[in-house]
Amino acid sequence: MSSNKQYSGNALLELRDVHVAYPSRRRGGSVARAVDGVQLTLQPGEIVALVGESGCGKTTLARAILGLQQLSQGTIQFDGESIPTDAAGKKLFRRQVQIVFQDPTASLNPRQSVYEIVAEGLRIHGNSENEHKIVSAALERCGLHPADRYLLRYPHELSGGQRQRVVIAGAMVLEPRLLIADEPVSSLDASVRGEILKLLQDLARDKNMAVLVVTHDLGLPWNIADRIAVMYLGRIVEIGTTEDVLARPKHPYTRALLSVVHEHLQLEQQILKGDTPDPTSISRGCRFNPRCPMVQSGEAERLGILQKCLNDDPVLPNKQNNDHIAACHALNI
């Protein structure tokens, strides 16, 4: 597990009340609130895991950070400035913010050699001086050494882990300040997942680079993240240091997810019931109440908070960077 860190100074990335809504394709249909009021910061050198089920808004939020998805409300600031909208500003921003996708095979052009793939970013951004040296250094920094052994190979000649290292090298060749890793190891064999996670951790430390890891797997952050943000139906419902969230989960949703992942936590296994969340019909009150084990078991009624759960929307309290907080009425009794 990554050690807890203390950060000071301005955040590299700051999200304030971020909303992304998709209009209905049907006339008169409900709006899909894919991201629904997210607050989040990342500091240089910090790794934050954004965790939640498929459809909770994680990827939409990542696209918004990259400037690929228009906000319905709120602001995103990078290094104290709003994400630029002009062509020159966008180009500079996208050099500083890179993404690593889930499937390295789909990310790589099968007709390009490893050299061409990694050099592409340098050429797009007009930095061709010492190209061979920079490409080789990026490959070796990502564990493909000696680089000369890989430069003329094609993706089909590499293993899954090697392909993902090439993808990461293609991002790192531009020396980004923020890396977004979208399910970076979910398509890889278990034998190489730890190596890729260790690589991301080393890059964050050595380059003082912030990393946002998007994943559905709550087992992954234990090995890499400094903090965990748990997302449910468009909103972060719990956030804190990795040790706090995984060892002492506060939100019923987090506890349910962890109960089937970490047996050593000795949590009673909870299988979430109910349909997959629908961002077009978010329930009144707590958005988790239709599936909440505390509501379904009668515990919320026993504690005298059932009406709040059904009618009042809980929000995350104001916090410091390393505070462990959750949006749940049961925490306020």
Coordinates of C-alpha atoms in Angstrom, one line a residue:
M1 CA 0.0 0.0 0.0
S2 CA 1.2 3.5 -0.8
S3 CA 2.3 5.5 2.2
N4 CA 0.2 8.5 3.3
K5 CA 1.6 11.8 2.2
Q6 CA 1.1 15.4 3.3
Y7 CA 0.8 18.0 0.7
S8 CA 1.0 21.8 0.8
G9 CA 0.6 24.6 -1.7
N10 CA -1.7 24.9 -4.6
A11 CA -3.3 21.9 -6.2
L12 CA -2.3 21.0 -9.7
L13 CA -5.8 20.0 -10.6
E14 CA -9.0 21.3 -8.9
L15 CA -12.5 20.4 -9.7
R16 CA -15.3 22.6 -8.3
D17 CA -18.9 21.5 -8.4
V18 CA -18.4 19.8 -11.8
H19 CA -21.6 18.6 -13.6
V20 CA -21.9 16.9 -17.0
A21 CA -25.4 16.2 -18.2
Y22 CA -26.5 14.5 -21.5
P23 CA -29.9 15.6 -23.0
S24 CA -32.3 12.8 -23.7
R25 CA -32.5 11.5 -27.3
R26 CA -36.2 11.3 -26.9
R27 CA -38.3 14.4 -26.9
G28 CA -39.4 15.2 -23.4
G29 CA -37.1 12.6 -21.9
S30 CA -35.1 13.0 -18.7
V31 CA -31.6 14.4 -18.7
A32 CA -28.8 12.0 -17.8
R33 CA -26.8 13.5 -14.9
A34 CA -23.6 11.6 -15.6
V35 CA -21.4 13.7 -13.3
D36 CA -23.4 15.5 -10.7
G37 CA -21.5 17.9 -8.5
V38 CA -17.9 16.6 -8.1
Q39 CA -15.3 18.2 -5.9
L40 CA -11.8 16.9 -6.2
T41 CA -8.1 18.0 -6.1
L42 CA -4.8 16.4 -7.1
Q43 CA -1.4 17.5 -5.9
P44 CA 1.9 17.1 -7.8
G45 CA 3.3 13.7 -7.2
E46 CA 0.0 12.3 -5.8
I47 CA -1.8 9.3 -7.0
V48 CA -5.6 9.3 -6.6
A49 CA -7.8 6.3 -7.4
L50 CA -11.3 7.1 -8.7
V51 CA -13.3 4.0 -7.9
G52 CA -16.9 2.9 -8.7
E53 CA -19.1 0.6 -10.7
S54 CA -19.5 0.8 -14.4
G55 CA -21.8 3.6 -15.3
C56 CA -21.1 5.7 -12.3
G57 CA -19.5 8.6 -14.3
K58 CA -15.8 7.9 -13.9
T59 CA -14.9 7.9 -17.6
T60 CA -17.1 10.9 -18.3
L61 CA -15.3 12.8 -15.5
A62 CA -11.9 11.8 -17.0
R63 CA -13.0 13.1 -20.4
A64 CA -14.1 16.4 -18.8
I65 CA -10.7 16.8 -17.2
L66 CA -9.1 16.2 -20.6
G67 CA -11.3 18.9 -22.1
L68 CA -13.0 16.4 -24.3
Q69 CA -16.4 16.8 -22.6
Q70 CA -18.2 20.1 -22.1
L71 CA -19.3 20.9 -18.5
S72 CA -22.9 21.7 -17.8
Q73 CA -21.9 23.5 -14.6
G74 CA -18.8 24.0 -12.4
T75 CA -15.1 24.6 -13.2
I76 CA -12.0 22.6 -13.7
Q77 CA -8.6 24.3 -13.1
F78 CA -5.2 23.1 -14.0
D79 CA -2.3 24.8 -12.3
G80 CA -4.6 27.6 -11.2
E81 CA -6.0 28.3 -14.7
S82 CA -9.2 27.2 -16.4
I83 CA -8.8 24.6 -19.2
P84 CA -8.1 26.6 -22.3
T85 CA -10.6 26.7 -25.2
D86 CA -8.4 28.3 -27.9
A87 CA -6.4 26.0 -30.2
A88 CA -2.9 27.1 -29.0
G89 CA -3.9 26.8 -25.3
K90 CA -5.5 23.3 -25.9
K91 CA -2.3 22.1 -27.6
L92 CA -0.1 23.2 -24.7
F93 CA -2.6 21.8 -22.1
R94 CA -2.8 18.4 -23.9
R95 CA 1.0 18.1 -23.8
Q96 CA 0.9 18.5 -20.0
V97 CA -2.1 16.1 -19.5
Q98 CA -1.9 12.6 -21.0
I99 CA -4.1 9.5 -20.8
V100 CA -3.4 5.8 -20.8
F101 CA -6.3 3.7 -21.9
Q102 CA -7.6 0.3 -20.8
D103 CA -6.7 -1.8 -23.8
P104 CA -3.1 -1.3 -25.1
T105 CA -3.9 -3.4 -28.2
A106 CA -6.6 -1.0 -29.2
S107 CA -4.5 2.0 -28.3
L108 CA -1.6 1.1 -30.6
N109 CA -1.6 1.5 -34.4
P110 CA -0.7 -2.0 -35.7
R111 CA 1.0 -0.5 -38.8
Q112 CA 3.4 1.6 -36.8
S113 CA 6.7 0.5 -35.2
V114 CA 7.3 1.1 -31.5
Y115 CA 9.6 4.0 -32.4
E116 CA 6.9 5.7 -34.6
I117 CA 4.3 5.2 -31.9
V118 CA 6.3 6.8 -29.1
A119 CA 7.7 9.5 -31.3
E120 CA 4.2 10.6 -32.5
G121 CA 3.6 12.9 -29.6
L122 CA 6.9 14.7 -30.1
R123 CA 6.1 15.2 -33.8
I124 CA 2.6 16.5 -33.1
H125 CA 4.0 19.1 -30.6
G126 CA 6.9 20.1 -32.9
N127 CA 9.7 18.7 -30.7
S128 CA 11.8 16.6 -33.1
E129 CA 15.2 17.6 -31.8
N130 CA 17.0 14.6 -30.3
E131 CA 14.0 12.5 -31.1
H132 CA 15.8 9.2 -31.1
K133 CA 17.4 9.9 -27.8
I134 CA 14.2 11.0 -26.1
V135 CA 12.2 8.0 -27.5
S136 CA 14.8 5.6 -26.3
A137 CA 15.0 7.1 -22.9
A138 CA 11.2 7.0 -22.5
L139 CA 11.1 3.3 -23.4
E140 CA 13.9 2.4 -21.0
R141 CA 12.3 4.4 -18.2
C142 CA 9.2 2.4 -18.8
G143 CA 11.0 -0.9 -18.5
L144 CA 11.7 -1.7 -22.1
H145 CA 15.5 -2.0 -22.2
P146 CA 17.7 -2.0 -24.1
A147 CA 15.5 0.3 -26.2
D148 CA 17.1 -0.7 -29.4
R149 CA 15.7 -4.2 -29.0
Y150 CA 12.1 -2.7 -29.3
L151 CA 12.3 0.3 -31.5
L152 CA 11.6 -1.5 -34.8
R153 CA 9.1 -4.0 -33.4
Y154 CA 5.4 -3.9 -34.1
P155 CA 2.6 -4.2 -31.5
H156 CA 1.7 -7.8 -32.5
E157 CA 5.3 -8.8 -31.6
L158 CA 5.0 -7.7 -28.0
S159 CA 3.3 -9.1 -25.0
G160 CA 0.3 -7.4 -23.3
G161 CA 2.5 -5.9 -20.6
Q162 CA 5.1 -4.7 -23.1
R163 CA 2.3 -3.1 -25.2
Q164 CA 1.1 -1.2 -22.1
R165 CA 4.6 -0.1 -21.4
V166 CA 4.8 1.3 -24.9
V167 CA 1.5 3.2 -24.4
I168 CA 2.9 4.7 -21.1
A169 CA 6.2 5.6 -22.8
G170 CA 4.2 7.4 -25.6
A171 CA 2.6 9.5 -22.9
M172 CA 5.7 10.1 -20.8
V173 CA 7.8 11.2 -23.8
L174 CA 6.0 14.5 -23.5
E175 CA 6.9 14.8 -19.7
P176 CA 3.3 15.4 -18.6
R177 CA 2.4 16.9 -15.3
L178 CA -0.8 14.9 -15.0
L179 CA -1.5 11.3 -16.2
I180 CA -4.9 9.8 -16.3
A181 CA -4.9 6.0 -16.3
D182 CA -8.3 4.6 -17.3
E183 CA -8.4 1.0 -16.1
P184 CA -4.7 0.6 -16.9
V185 CA -4.3 -3.1 -15.9
S186 CA -7.8 -4.6 -16.3
S187 CA -6.9 -6.2 -19.7
L188 CA -3.5 -7.6 -18.5
D189 CA -2.6 -10.9 -17.0
A190 CA -2.4 -11.0 -13.2
S191 CA 1.3 -11.7 -13.4
V192 CA 2.1 -8.3 -14.9
R193 CA -0.5 -6.0 -13.3
G194 CA 1.7 -5.4 -10.3
E195 CA 4.7 -4.4 -12.5
I196 CA 2.6 -1.8 -14.4
L197 CA 1.2 -0.4 -11.2
K198 CA 4.7 -0.2 -9.7
L199 CA 5.8 1.6 -12.9
L200 CA 3.1 4.2 -12.6
Q201 CA 3.9 4.7 -8.9
D202 CA 7.6 5.2 -9.7
L203 CA 6.9 7.7 -12.5
A204 CA 4.6 9.7 -10.2
R205 CA 7.4 9.9 -7.5
D206 CA 10.4 10.5 -9.8
K207 CA 8.7 13.0 -12.1
N208 CA 6.5 14.7 -9.4
M209 CA 3.6 13.9 -11.7
A210 CA 0.0 13.6 -10.5
V211 CA -1.8 10.5 -11.5
L212 CA -5.6 9.8 -11.6
V213 CA -6.3 6.1 -11.8
V214 CA -9.8 5.3 -12.9
T215 CA -10.9 1.8 -11.9
H216 CA -13.9 -0.3 -10.9
D217 CA -11.5 -2.5 -8.8
L218 CA -11.2 -1.5 -5.1
G219 CA -8.3 -4.0 -4.8
L220 CA -6.1 -2.0 -7.1
P221 CA -5.7 1.2 -5.0
W222 CA -4.2 -0.7 -2.1
N223 CA -1.0 -1.2 -4.2
I224 CA -0.7 2.3 -5.7
A225 CA -2.9 5.1 -4.5
D226 CA -2.3 7.8 -1.9
R227 CA -6.0 8.6 -1.7
I228 CA -9.2 7.0 -2.9
A229 CA -12.4 8.8 -4.1
V230 CA -15.4 6.5 -4.3
M231 CA -17.9 7.5 -6.9
Y232 CA -21.6 6.5 -7.1
L233 CA -24.2 7.7 -9.6
G234 CA -22.2 10.8 -10.7
R235 CA -21.0 12.0 -7.3
I236 CA -18.1 11.2 -5.0
V237 CA -19.6 9.7 -1.8
E238 CA -16.4 9.0 0.1
I239 CA -12.8 10.2 -0.1
G240 CA -9.8 9.8 2.1
T241 CA -6.3 8.3 2.3
T242 CA -6.0 4.7 1.0
E243 CA -5.4 3.3 4.4
D244 CA -8.4 5.1 5.9
V245 CA -10.9 4.2 3.2
L246 CA -9.8 0.6 2.8
A247 CA -9.3 -0.2 6.5
R248 CA -12.2 1.9 7.9
P249 CA -14.8 2.5 5.2
K250 CA -17.5 4.9 6.2
H251 CA -20.1 4.8 3.4
P252 CA -22.4 1.8 3.1
Y253 CA -21.6 1.6 -0.6
T254 CA -17.8 1.5 0.0
R255 CA -18.4 -1.2 2.7
A256 CA -20.4 -3.3 0.3
L257 CA -17.8 -3.1 -2.4
L258 CA -15.0 -3.9 0.0
S259 CA -16.9 -6.8 1.6
V260 CA -16.4 -8.9 -1.5
V261 CA -12.8 -7.8 -2.2
H262 CA -10.8 -7.8 1.0
E263 CA -11.5 -10.8 3.1
H264 CA -9.0 -9.7 5.8
L265 CA -11.1 -6.7 6.6
Q266 CA -13.7 -9.1 8.2
L267 CA -16.6 -7.2 6.8
E268 CA -19.9 -9.0 6.6
Q269 CA -20.4 -9.8 2.9
Q270 CA -23.0 -7.6 1.3
I271 CA -24.4 -8.2 -2.1
L272 CA -25.9 -5.0 -3.5
K273 CA -29.5 -5.5 -4.6
G274 CA -31.5 -3.5 -7.1
D275 CA -30.9 -2.4 -10.7
T276 CA -27.8 -0.7 -12.0
P277 CA -28.0 3.0 -11.3
D278 CA -29.8 5.1 -13.9
P279 CA -28.4 8.7 -14.2
T280 CA -31.7 9.8 -15.8
S281 CA -33.7 9.0 -12.7
I282 CA -31.7 9.7 -9.6
S283 CA -33.8 9.0 -6.5
R284 CA -34.9 11.7 -4.1
G285 CA -32.9 11.9 -0.9
C286 CA -29.7 9.9 -0.8
R287 CA -29.0 8.6 -4.3
F288 CA -27.9 5.3 -2.8
N289 CA -31.0 4.7 -0.7
P290 CA -32.7 2.2 -3.2
R291 CA -29.8 -0.2 -2.8
C292 CA -28.5 0.7 0.7
P293 CA -28.2 -2.2 3.0
M294 CA -28.9 0.1 6.0
V295 CA -32.3 1.0 4.5
Q296 CA -33.1 -2.5 3.3
S297 CA -32.3 -4.1 6.7
G298 CA -34.2 -1.6 8.8
E299 CA -31.0 -0.2 10.4
A300 CA -31.7 3.3 9.1
E301 CA -35.2 3.3 10.6
R302 CA -33.8 2.0 13.9
L303 CA -31.3 4.8 14.0
G304 CA -34.0 7.4 13.2
I305 CA -32.6 8.5 9.9
L306 CA -34.8 6.8 7.4
Q307 CA -36.8 9.9 6.5
K308 CA -33.5 11.8 5.9
C309 CA -32.2 8.9 3.7
L310 CA -35.4 9.1 1.7
N311 CA -35.8 12.9 1.4
D312 CA -32.5 14.7 2.1
D313 CA -29.5 14.6 -0.3
P314 CA -26.3 14.2 1.8
V315 CA -23.2 16.1 0.8
L316 CA -19.6 15.7 1.6
P317 CA -18.5 18.0 4.4
N318 CA -15.8 20.6 3.9
K319 CA -12.4 18.9 4.3
Q320 CA -8.7 19.3 4.3
N321 CA -6.7 17.3 1.7
N322 CA -6.1 14.2 3.8
D323 CA -9.4 14.1 5.7
H324 CA -11.5 11.0 5.5
I325 CA -15.1 12.0 4.8
A326 CA -18.3 10.5 3.4
A327 CA -21.8 11.7 2.4
C328 CA -24.0 9.6 4.6
H329 CA -26.7 10.6 7.1
A330 CA -25.6 7.8 9.5
L331 CA -22.4 9.6 10.2
N332 CA -24.2 12.6 11.6
I333 CA -26.0 10.9 14.5

